[in-house]
mmCIF file of C-alpha atoms and ligand atoms in Angstrom:
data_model
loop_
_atom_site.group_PDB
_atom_site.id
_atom_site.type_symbol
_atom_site.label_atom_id
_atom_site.label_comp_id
_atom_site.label_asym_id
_atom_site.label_seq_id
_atom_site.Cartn_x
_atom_site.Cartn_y
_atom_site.Cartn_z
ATOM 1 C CA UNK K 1 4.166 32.494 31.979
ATOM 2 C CA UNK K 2 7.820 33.165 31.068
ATOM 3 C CA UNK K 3 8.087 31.380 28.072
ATOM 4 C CA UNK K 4 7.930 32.789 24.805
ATOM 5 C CA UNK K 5 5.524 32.239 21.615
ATOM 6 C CA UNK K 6 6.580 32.067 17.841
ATOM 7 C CA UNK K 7 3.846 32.206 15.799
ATOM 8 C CA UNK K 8 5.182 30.699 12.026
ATOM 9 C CA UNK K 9 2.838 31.805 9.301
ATOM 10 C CA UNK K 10 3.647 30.568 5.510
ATOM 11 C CA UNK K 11 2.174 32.997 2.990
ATOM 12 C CA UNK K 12 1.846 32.501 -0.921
ATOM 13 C CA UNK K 13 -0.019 35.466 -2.879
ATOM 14 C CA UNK K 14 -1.567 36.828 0.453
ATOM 15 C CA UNK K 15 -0.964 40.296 -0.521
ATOM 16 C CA UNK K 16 -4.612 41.069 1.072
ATOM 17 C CA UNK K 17 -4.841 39.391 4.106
ATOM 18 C CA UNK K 18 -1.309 40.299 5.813
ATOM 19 C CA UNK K 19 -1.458 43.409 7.600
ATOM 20 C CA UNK K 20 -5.002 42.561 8.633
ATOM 21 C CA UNK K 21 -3.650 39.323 10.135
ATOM 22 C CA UNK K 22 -0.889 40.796 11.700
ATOM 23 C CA UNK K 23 -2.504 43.557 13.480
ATOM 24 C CA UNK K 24 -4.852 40.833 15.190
ATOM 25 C CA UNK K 25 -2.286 38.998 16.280
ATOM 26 C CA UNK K 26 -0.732 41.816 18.065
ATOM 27 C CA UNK K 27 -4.044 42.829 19.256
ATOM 28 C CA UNK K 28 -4.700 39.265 20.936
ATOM 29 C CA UNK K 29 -1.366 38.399 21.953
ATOM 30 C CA UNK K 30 -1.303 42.095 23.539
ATOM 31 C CA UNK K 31 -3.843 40.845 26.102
ATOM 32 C CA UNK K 32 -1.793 38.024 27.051
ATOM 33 C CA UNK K 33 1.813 38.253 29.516
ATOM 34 C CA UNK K 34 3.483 36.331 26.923
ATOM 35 C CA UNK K 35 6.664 37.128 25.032
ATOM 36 C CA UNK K 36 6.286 36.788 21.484
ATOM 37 C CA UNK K 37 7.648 36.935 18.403
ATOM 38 C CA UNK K 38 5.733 36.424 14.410
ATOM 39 C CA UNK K 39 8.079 34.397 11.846
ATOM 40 C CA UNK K 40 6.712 35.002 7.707
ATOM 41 C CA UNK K 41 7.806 33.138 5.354
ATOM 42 C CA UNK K 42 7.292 33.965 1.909
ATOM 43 C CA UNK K 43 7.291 31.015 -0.377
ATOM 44 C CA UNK K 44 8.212 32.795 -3.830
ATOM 45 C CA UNK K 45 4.989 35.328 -3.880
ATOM 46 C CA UNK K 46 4.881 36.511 -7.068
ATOM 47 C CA UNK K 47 2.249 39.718 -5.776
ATOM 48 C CA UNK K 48 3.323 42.179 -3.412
ATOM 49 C CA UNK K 49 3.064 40.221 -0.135
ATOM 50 C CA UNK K 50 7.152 40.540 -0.114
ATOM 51 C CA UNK K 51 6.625 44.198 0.050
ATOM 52 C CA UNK K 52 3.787 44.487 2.072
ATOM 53 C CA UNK K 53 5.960 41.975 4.858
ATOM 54 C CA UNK K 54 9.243 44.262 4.807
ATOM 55 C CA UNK K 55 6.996 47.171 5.371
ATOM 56 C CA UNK K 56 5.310 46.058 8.217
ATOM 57 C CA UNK K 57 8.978 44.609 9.319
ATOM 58 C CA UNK K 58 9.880 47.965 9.449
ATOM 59 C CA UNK K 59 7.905 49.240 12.476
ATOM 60 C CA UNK K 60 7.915 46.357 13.958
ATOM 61 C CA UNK K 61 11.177 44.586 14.397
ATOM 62 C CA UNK K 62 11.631 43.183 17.767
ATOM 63 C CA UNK K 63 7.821 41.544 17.118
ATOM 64 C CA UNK K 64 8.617 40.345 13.257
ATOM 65 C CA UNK K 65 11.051 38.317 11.313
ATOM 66 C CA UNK K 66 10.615 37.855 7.975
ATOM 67 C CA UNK K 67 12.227 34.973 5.597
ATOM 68 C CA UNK K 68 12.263 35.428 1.634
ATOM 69 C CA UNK K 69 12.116 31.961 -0.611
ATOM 70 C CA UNK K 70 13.962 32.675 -3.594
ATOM 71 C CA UNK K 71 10.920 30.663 -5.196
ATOM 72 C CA UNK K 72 7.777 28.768 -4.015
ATOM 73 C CA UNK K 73 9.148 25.497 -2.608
ATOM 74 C CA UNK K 74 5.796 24.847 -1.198
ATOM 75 C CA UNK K 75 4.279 24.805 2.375
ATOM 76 C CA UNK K 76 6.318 22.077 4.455
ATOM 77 C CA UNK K 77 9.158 23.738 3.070
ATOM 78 C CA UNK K 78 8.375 27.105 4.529
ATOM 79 C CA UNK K 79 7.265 25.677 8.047
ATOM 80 C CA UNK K 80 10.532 24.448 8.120
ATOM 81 C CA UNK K 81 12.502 27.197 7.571
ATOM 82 C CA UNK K 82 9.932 28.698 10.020
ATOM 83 C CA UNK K 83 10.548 26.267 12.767
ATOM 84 C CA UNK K 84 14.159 26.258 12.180
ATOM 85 C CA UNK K 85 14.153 30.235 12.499
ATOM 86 C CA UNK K 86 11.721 30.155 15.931
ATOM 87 C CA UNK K 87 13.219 30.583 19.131
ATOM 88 C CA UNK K 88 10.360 30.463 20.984
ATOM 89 C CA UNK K 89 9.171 27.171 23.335
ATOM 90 C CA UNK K 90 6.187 26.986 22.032
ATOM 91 C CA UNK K 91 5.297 27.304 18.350
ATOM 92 C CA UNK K 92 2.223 27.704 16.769
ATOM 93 C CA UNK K 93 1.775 27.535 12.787
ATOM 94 C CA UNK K 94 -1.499 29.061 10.689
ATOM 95 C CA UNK K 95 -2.118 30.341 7.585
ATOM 96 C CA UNK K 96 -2.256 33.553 6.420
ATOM 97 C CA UNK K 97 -5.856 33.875 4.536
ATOM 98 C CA UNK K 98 -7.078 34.894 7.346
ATOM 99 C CA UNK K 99 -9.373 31.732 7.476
ATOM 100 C CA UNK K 100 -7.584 30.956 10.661
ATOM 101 C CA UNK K 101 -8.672 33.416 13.090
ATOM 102 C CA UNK K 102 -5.712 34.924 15.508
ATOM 103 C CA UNK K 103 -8.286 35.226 17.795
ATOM 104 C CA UNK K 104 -7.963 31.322 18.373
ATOM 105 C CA UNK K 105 -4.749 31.499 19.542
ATOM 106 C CA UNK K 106 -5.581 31.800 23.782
ATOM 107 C CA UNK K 107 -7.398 28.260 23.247
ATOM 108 C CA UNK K 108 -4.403 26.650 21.734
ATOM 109 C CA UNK K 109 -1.462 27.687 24.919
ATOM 110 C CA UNK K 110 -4.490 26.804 27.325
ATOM 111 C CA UNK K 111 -4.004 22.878 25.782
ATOM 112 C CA UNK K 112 -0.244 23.817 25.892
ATOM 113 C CA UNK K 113 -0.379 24.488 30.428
ATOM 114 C CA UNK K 114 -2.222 21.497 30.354
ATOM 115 C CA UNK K 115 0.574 19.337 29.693
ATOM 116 C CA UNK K 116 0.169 18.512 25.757
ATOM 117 C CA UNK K 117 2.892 18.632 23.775
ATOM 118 C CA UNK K 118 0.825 19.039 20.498
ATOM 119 C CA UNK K 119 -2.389 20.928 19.859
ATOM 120 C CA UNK K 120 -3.930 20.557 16.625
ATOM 121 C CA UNK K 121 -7.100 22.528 15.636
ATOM 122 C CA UNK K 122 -9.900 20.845 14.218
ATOM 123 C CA UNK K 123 -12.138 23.185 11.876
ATOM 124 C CA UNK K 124 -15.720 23.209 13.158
ATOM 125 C CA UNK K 125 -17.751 23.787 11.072
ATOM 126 C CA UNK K 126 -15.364 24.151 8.185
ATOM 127 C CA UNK K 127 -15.938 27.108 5.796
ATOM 128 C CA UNK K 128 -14.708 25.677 2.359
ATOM 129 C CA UNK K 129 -16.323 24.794 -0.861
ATOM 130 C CA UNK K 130 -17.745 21.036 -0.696
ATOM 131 C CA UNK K 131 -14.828 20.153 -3.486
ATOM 132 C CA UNK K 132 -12.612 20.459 -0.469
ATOM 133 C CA UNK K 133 -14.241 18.999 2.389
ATOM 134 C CA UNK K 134 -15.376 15.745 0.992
ATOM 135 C CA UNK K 135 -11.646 14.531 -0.166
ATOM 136 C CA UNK K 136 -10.726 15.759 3.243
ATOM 137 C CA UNK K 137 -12.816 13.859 4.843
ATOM 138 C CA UNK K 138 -12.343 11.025 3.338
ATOM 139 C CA UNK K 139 -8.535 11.976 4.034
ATOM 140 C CA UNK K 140 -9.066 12.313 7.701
ATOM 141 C CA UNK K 141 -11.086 9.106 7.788
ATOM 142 C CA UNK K 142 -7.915 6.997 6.449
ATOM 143 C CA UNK K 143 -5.403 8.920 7.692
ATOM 144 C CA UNK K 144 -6.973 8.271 11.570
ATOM 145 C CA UNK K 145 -7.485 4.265 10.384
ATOM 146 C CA UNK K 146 -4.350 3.579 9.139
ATOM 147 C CA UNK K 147 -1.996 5.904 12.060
ATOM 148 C CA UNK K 148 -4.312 4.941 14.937
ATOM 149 C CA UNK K 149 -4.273 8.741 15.814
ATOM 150 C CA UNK K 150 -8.109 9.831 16.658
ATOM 151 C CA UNK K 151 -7.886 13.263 15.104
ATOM 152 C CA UNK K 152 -10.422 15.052 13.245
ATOM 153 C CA UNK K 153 -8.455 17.336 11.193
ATOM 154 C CA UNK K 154 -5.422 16.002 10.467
ATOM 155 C CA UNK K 155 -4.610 18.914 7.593
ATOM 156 C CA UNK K 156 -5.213 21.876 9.729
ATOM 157 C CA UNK K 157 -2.512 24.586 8.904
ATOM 158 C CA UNK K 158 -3.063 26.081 12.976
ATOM 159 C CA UNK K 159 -1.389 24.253 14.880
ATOM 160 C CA UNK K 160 0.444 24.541 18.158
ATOM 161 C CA UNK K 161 3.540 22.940 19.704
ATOM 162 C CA UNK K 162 6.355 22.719 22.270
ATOM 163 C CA UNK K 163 9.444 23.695 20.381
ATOM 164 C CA UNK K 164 11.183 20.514 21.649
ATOM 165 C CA UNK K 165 8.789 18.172 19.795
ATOM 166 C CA UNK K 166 10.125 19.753 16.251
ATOM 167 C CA UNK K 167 13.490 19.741 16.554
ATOM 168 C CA UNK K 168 14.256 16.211 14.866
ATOM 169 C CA UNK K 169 11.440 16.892 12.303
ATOM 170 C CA UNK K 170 12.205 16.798 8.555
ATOM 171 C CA UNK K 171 9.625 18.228 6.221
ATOM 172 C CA UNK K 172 9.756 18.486 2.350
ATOM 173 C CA UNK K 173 7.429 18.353 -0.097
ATOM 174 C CA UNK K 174 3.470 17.885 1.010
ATOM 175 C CA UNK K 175 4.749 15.701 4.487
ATOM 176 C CA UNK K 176 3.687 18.900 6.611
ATOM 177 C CA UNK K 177 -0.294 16.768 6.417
ATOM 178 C CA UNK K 178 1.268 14.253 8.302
ATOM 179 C CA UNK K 179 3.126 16.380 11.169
ATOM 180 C CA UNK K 180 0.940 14.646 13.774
ATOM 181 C CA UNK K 181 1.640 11.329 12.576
ATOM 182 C CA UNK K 182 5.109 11.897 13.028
ATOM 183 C CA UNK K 183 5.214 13.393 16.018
ATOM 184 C CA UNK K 184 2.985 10.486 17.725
ATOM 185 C CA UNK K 185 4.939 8.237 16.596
ATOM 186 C CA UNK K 186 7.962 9.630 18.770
ATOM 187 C CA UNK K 187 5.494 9.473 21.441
ATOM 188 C CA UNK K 188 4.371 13.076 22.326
ATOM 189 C CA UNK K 189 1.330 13.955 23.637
ATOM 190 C CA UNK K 190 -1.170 15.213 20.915
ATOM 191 C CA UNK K 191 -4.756 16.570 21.304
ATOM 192 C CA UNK K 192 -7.572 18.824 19.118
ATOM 193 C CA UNK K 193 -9.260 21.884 20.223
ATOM 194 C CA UNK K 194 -12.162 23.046 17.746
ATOM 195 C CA UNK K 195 -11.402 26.576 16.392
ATOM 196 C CA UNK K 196 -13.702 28.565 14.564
ATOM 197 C CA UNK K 197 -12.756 29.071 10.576
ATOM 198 C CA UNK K 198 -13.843 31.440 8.229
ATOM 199 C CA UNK K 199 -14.416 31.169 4.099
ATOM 200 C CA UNK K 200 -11.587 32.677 2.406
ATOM 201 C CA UNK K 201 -12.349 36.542 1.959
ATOM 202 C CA UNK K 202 -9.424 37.631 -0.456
ATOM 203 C CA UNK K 203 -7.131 35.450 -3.328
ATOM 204 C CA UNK K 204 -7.338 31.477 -3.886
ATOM 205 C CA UNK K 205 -6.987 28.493 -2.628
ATOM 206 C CA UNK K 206 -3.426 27.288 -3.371
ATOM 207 C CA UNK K 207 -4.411 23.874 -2.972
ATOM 208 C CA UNK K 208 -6.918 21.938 -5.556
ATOM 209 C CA UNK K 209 -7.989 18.051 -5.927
ATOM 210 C CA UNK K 210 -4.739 17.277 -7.389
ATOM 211 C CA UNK K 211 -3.124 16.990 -3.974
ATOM 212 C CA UNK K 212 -5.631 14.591 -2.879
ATOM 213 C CA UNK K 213 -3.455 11.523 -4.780
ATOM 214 C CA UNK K 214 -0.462 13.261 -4.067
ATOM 215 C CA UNK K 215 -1.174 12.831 -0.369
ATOM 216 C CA UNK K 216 -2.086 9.137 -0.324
ATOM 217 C CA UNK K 217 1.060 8.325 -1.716
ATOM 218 C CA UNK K 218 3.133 10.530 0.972
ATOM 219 C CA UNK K 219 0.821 7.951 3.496
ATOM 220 C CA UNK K 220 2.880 5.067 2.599
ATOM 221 C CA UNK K 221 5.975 7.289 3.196
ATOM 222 C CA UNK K 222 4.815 8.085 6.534
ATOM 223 C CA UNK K 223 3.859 4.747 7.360
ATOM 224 C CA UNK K 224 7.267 3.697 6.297
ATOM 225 C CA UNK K 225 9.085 6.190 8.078
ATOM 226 C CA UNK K 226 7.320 6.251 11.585
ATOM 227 C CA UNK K 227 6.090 2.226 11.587
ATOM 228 C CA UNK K 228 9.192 0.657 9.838
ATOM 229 C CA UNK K 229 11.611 3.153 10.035
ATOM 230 C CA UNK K 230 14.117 0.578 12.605
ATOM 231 C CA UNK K 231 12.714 -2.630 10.702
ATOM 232 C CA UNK K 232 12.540 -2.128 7.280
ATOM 233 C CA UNK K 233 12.419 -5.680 6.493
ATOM 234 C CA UNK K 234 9.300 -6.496 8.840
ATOM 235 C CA UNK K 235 6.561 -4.602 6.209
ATOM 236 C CA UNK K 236 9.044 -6.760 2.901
ATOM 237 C CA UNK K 237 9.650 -9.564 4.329
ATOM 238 C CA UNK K 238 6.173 -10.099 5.138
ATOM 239 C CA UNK K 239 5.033 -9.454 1.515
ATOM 240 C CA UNK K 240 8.202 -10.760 0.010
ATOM 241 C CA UNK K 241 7.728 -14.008 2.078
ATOM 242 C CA UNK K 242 3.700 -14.420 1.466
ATOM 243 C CA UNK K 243 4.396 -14.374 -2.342
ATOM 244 C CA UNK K 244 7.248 -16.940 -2.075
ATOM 245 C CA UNK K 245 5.405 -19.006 -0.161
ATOM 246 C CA UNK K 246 2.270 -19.015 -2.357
ATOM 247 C CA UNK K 247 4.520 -19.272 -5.381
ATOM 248 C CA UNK K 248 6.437 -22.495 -3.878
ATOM 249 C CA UNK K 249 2.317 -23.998 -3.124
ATOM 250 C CA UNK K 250 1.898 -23.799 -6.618
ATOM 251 C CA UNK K 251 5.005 -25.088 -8.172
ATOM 252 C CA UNK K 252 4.793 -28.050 -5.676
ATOM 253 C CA UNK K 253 1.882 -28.588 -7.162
ATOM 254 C CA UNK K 254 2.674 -28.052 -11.014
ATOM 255 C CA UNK K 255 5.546 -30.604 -10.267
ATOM 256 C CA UNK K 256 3.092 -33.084 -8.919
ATOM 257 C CA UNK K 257 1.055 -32.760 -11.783
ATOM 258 C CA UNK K 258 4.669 -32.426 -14.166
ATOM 259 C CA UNK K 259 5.705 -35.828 -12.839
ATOM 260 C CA UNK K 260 2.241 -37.374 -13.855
ATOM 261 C CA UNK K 261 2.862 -36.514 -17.245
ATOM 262 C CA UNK K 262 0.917 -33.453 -17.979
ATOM 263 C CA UNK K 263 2.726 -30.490 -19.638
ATOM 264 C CA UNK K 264 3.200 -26.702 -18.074
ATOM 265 C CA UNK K 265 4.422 -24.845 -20.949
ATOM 266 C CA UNK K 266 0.611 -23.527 -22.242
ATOM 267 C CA UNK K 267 -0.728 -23.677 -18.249
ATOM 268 C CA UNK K 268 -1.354 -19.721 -16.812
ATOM 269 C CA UNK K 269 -0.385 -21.512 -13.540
ATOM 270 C CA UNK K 270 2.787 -22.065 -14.322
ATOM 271 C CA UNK K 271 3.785 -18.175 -15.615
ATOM 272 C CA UNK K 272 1.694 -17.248 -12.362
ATOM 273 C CA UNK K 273 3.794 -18.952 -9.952
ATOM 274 C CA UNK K 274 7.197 -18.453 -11.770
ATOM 275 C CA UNK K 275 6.818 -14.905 -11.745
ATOM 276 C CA UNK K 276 5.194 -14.199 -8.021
ATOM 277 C CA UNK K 277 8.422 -16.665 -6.888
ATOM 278 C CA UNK K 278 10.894 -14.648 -8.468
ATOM 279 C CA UNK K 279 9.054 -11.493 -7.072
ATOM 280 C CA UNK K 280 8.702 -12.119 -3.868
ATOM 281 C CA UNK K 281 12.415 -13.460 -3.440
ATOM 282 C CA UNK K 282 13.162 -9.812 -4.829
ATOM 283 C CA UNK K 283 10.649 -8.140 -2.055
ATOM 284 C CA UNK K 284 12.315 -9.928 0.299
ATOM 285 C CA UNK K 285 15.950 -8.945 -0.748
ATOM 286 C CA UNK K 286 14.449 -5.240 -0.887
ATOM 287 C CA UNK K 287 13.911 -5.531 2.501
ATOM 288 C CA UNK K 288 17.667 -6.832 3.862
ATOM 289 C CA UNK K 289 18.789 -3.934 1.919
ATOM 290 C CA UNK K 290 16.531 -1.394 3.516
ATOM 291 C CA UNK K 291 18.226 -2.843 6.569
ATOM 292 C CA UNK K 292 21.227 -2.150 5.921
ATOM 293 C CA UNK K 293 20.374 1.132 5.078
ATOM 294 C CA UNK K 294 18.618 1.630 8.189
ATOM 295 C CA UNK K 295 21.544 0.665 10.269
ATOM 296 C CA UNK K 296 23.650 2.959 8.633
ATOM 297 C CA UNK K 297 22.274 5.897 9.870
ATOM 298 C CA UNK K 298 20.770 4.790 13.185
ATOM 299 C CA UNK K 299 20.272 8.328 14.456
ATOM 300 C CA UNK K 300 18.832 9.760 17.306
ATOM 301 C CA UNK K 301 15.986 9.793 15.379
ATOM 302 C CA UNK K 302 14.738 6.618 15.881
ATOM 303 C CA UNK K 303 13.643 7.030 19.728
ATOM 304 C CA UNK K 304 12.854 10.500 21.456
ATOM 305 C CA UNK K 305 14.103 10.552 24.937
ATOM 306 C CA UNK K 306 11.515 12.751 27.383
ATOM 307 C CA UNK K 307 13.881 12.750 30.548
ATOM 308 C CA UNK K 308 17.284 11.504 31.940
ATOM 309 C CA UNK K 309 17.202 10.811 35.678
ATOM 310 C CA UNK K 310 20.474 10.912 37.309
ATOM 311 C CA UNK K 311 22.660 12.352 39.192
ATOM 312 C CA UNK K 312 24.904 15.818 38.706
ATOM 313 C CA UNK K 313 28.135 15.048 38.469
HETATM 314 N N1 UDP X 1 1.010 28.233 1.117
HETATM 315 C C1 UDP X 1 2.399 28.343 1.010
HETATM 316 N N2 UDP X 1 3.024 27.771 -0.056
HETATM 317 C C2 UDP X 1 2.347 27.072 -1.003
HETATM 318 C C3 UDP X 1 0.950 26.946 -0.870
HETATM 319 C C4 UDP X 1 0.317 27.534 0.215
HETATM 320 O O1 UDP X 1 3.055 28.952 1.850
HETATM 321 O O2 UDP X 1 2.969 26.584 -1.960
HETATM 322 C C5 UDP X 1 0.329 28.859 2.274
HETATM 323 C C6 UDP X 1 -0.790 29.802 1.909
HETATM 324 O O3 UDP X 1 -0.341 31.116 1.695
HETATM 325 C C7 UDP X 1 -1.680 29.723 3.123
HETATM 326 C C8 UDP X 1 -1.504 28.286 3.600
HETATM 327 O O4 UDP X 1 -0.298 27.830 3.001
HETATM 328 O O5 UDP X 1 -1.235 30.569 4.162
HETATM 329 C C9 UDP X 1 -2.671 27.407 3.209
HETATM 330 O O6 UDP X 1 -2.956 27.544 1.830
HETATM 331 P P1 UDP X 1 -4.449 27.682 1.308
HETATM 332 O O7 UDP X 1 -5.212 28.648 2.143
HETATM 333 O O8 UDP X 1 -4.409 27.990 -0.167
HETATM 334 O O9 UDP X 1 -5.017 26.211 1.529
HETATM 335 P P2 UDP X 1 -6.542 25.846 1.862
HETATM 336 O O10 UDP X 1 -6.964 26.642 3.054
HETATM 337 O O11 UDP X 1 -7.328 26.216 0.653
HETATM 338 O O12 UDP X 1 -6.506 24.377 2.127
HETATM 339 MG MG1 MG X 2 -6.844 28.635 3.310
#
């Protein structure tokens, strides 16, 4: 194989883990003919995982690049700059807690000469504390409902990828959960391998319950952004019209009754269907503007093009 391999790793506080996780990466990726190169970012460590990186950068340069945060901007942040640093053609992300083992790595590239354009690995069985798993599951449960992609580990911070299939991405805040769902929705090839995971020998979890609510909401986000992104006014209008319409039912009715002589002003009725008419004309404005926002900046973005046929000039 003549392509290369960038391996992206984000690392918060993982003063203990790094040179550990490095060394098996060389050792496994030694094995293979691959080219290869290992991309750390360093998301505003406030331990010595900054120091411990720019040592091992400095025996190992041609294998190593290393990119400082000047402060923790948070883990979608850091793949990005990752990805956006990468020159390899195929890209594979995974944490540095050594929970992911490098060892892994062979199973992911084999998915990759298969023809996939996205390997995600599924944790099995998962070594974390049941405060974790059960939120996740239920994560991966709605996630997989509501995006129609049948993955079991949605979350998983190993991943692997052709480098072509990131290029239009845009991550920020906690979006990096919903990488697949993006990327199916541009219509590349995505599958899971199981991968073997390990409990978390040294520091903590960066990650709590907390983000459990923060995620749901970044759902609707994603939903907007991969199923409505061109028609905005399809997910409104359809609310914004269903509340109009119910809201015009009842003031038909509230006139009938009006005009044989009973009075609205004390009837909950009446405040029920003023308001859900006003509302829903508003939903439904909402959307013509989102179209017009849409069509301003009808990128690229909107379709992904696999292949042009034609001839060379
Ligand atoms: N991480 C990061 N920035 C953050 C939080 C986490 O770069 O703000 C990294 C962290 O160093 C680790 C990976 O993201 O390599 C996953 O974090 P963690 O292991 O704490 O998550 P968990 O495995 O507990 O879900
Ligand atoms: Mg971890």
């Amino acid at each position: 194989m003549a392509e290369k391999l960038s391996i992206v790793i984000p690392v918060y506080n993982e003063e203990k883990s790094l040179v550990e996780l490095f060394n098996r990466i060389k050792n496994v990726l030694s094995k293979l003919v691959i080219e290869y190169e290992v991309i750390f970012v360093d998301d505003g460590s406030d331990d010595n995982s900054l120091r411990i990186l720019l040592e091992l950068y400095e025996n190992n340069k041609n294998l190593m690049k290393v990119i400082e945060f000047r402060r923790n901007f948070g883990k979608a942040a850091a793949l990005q700059a990752g990805f956006k640093e990468a020159s390899g053609d195929i890209i594979i992300t995974m944490d540095s807690d050594l929970q992911d083992l490098p060892e892994e790595i062979p199973k992911f590239l084999e998915k990759i000469d298969e023809g996939y354009d996205v390997v995600s690995g599924w944790k099995y069985p998962r070594k974390d504390p049941i405060s974790k798993t059960f939120p996740s599951r239920i994560f991966n449960f709605i996630t997989s409902i509501v995006s129609g992609i049948r993955l079991h580990d949605f979350n998983c911070g190993f991943k692997c990828y052709r480098s072509y299939t990131l290029k239009n991405l845009k991550l920020y805040g906690e979006l990096h959960r919903y990488i697949p769902v993006i990327l199916n929705s541009y219509g590349y090839k995505i599958t899971e391998v199981k991968i073997k995971h390990k409990p978390r020998k040294y520091g903590k979890s960066k990650y709590g319950f907390k983000r459990f609510f923060s995620g749901f909401f970044d759902l609707f986000t994603i939903l907007m952004l991969t199923k409505f992104r061109s028609n905005p006014l399809h997910i409104f209008g359809f609310f914004g019209a269903l509340l109009t319409l119910l809201g015009g039912i009842t003031s038909a009715y509230l006139i009938v009754e009006r005009l044989m002589g009973k009075y609205l002003s004390n009837r909950p009725l009446f405040y029920f269907s003023l308001s859900i008419t006003i509302v829903g004309l508003q939903i439904f404005f909402f959307g013509l503007l989102a179209e017009m926002i849409a069509n301003i900046k009808r990128d690229e973005t909107h379709y992904s093009i696999k292949k042009i046929y034609k001839k060379d000039e």
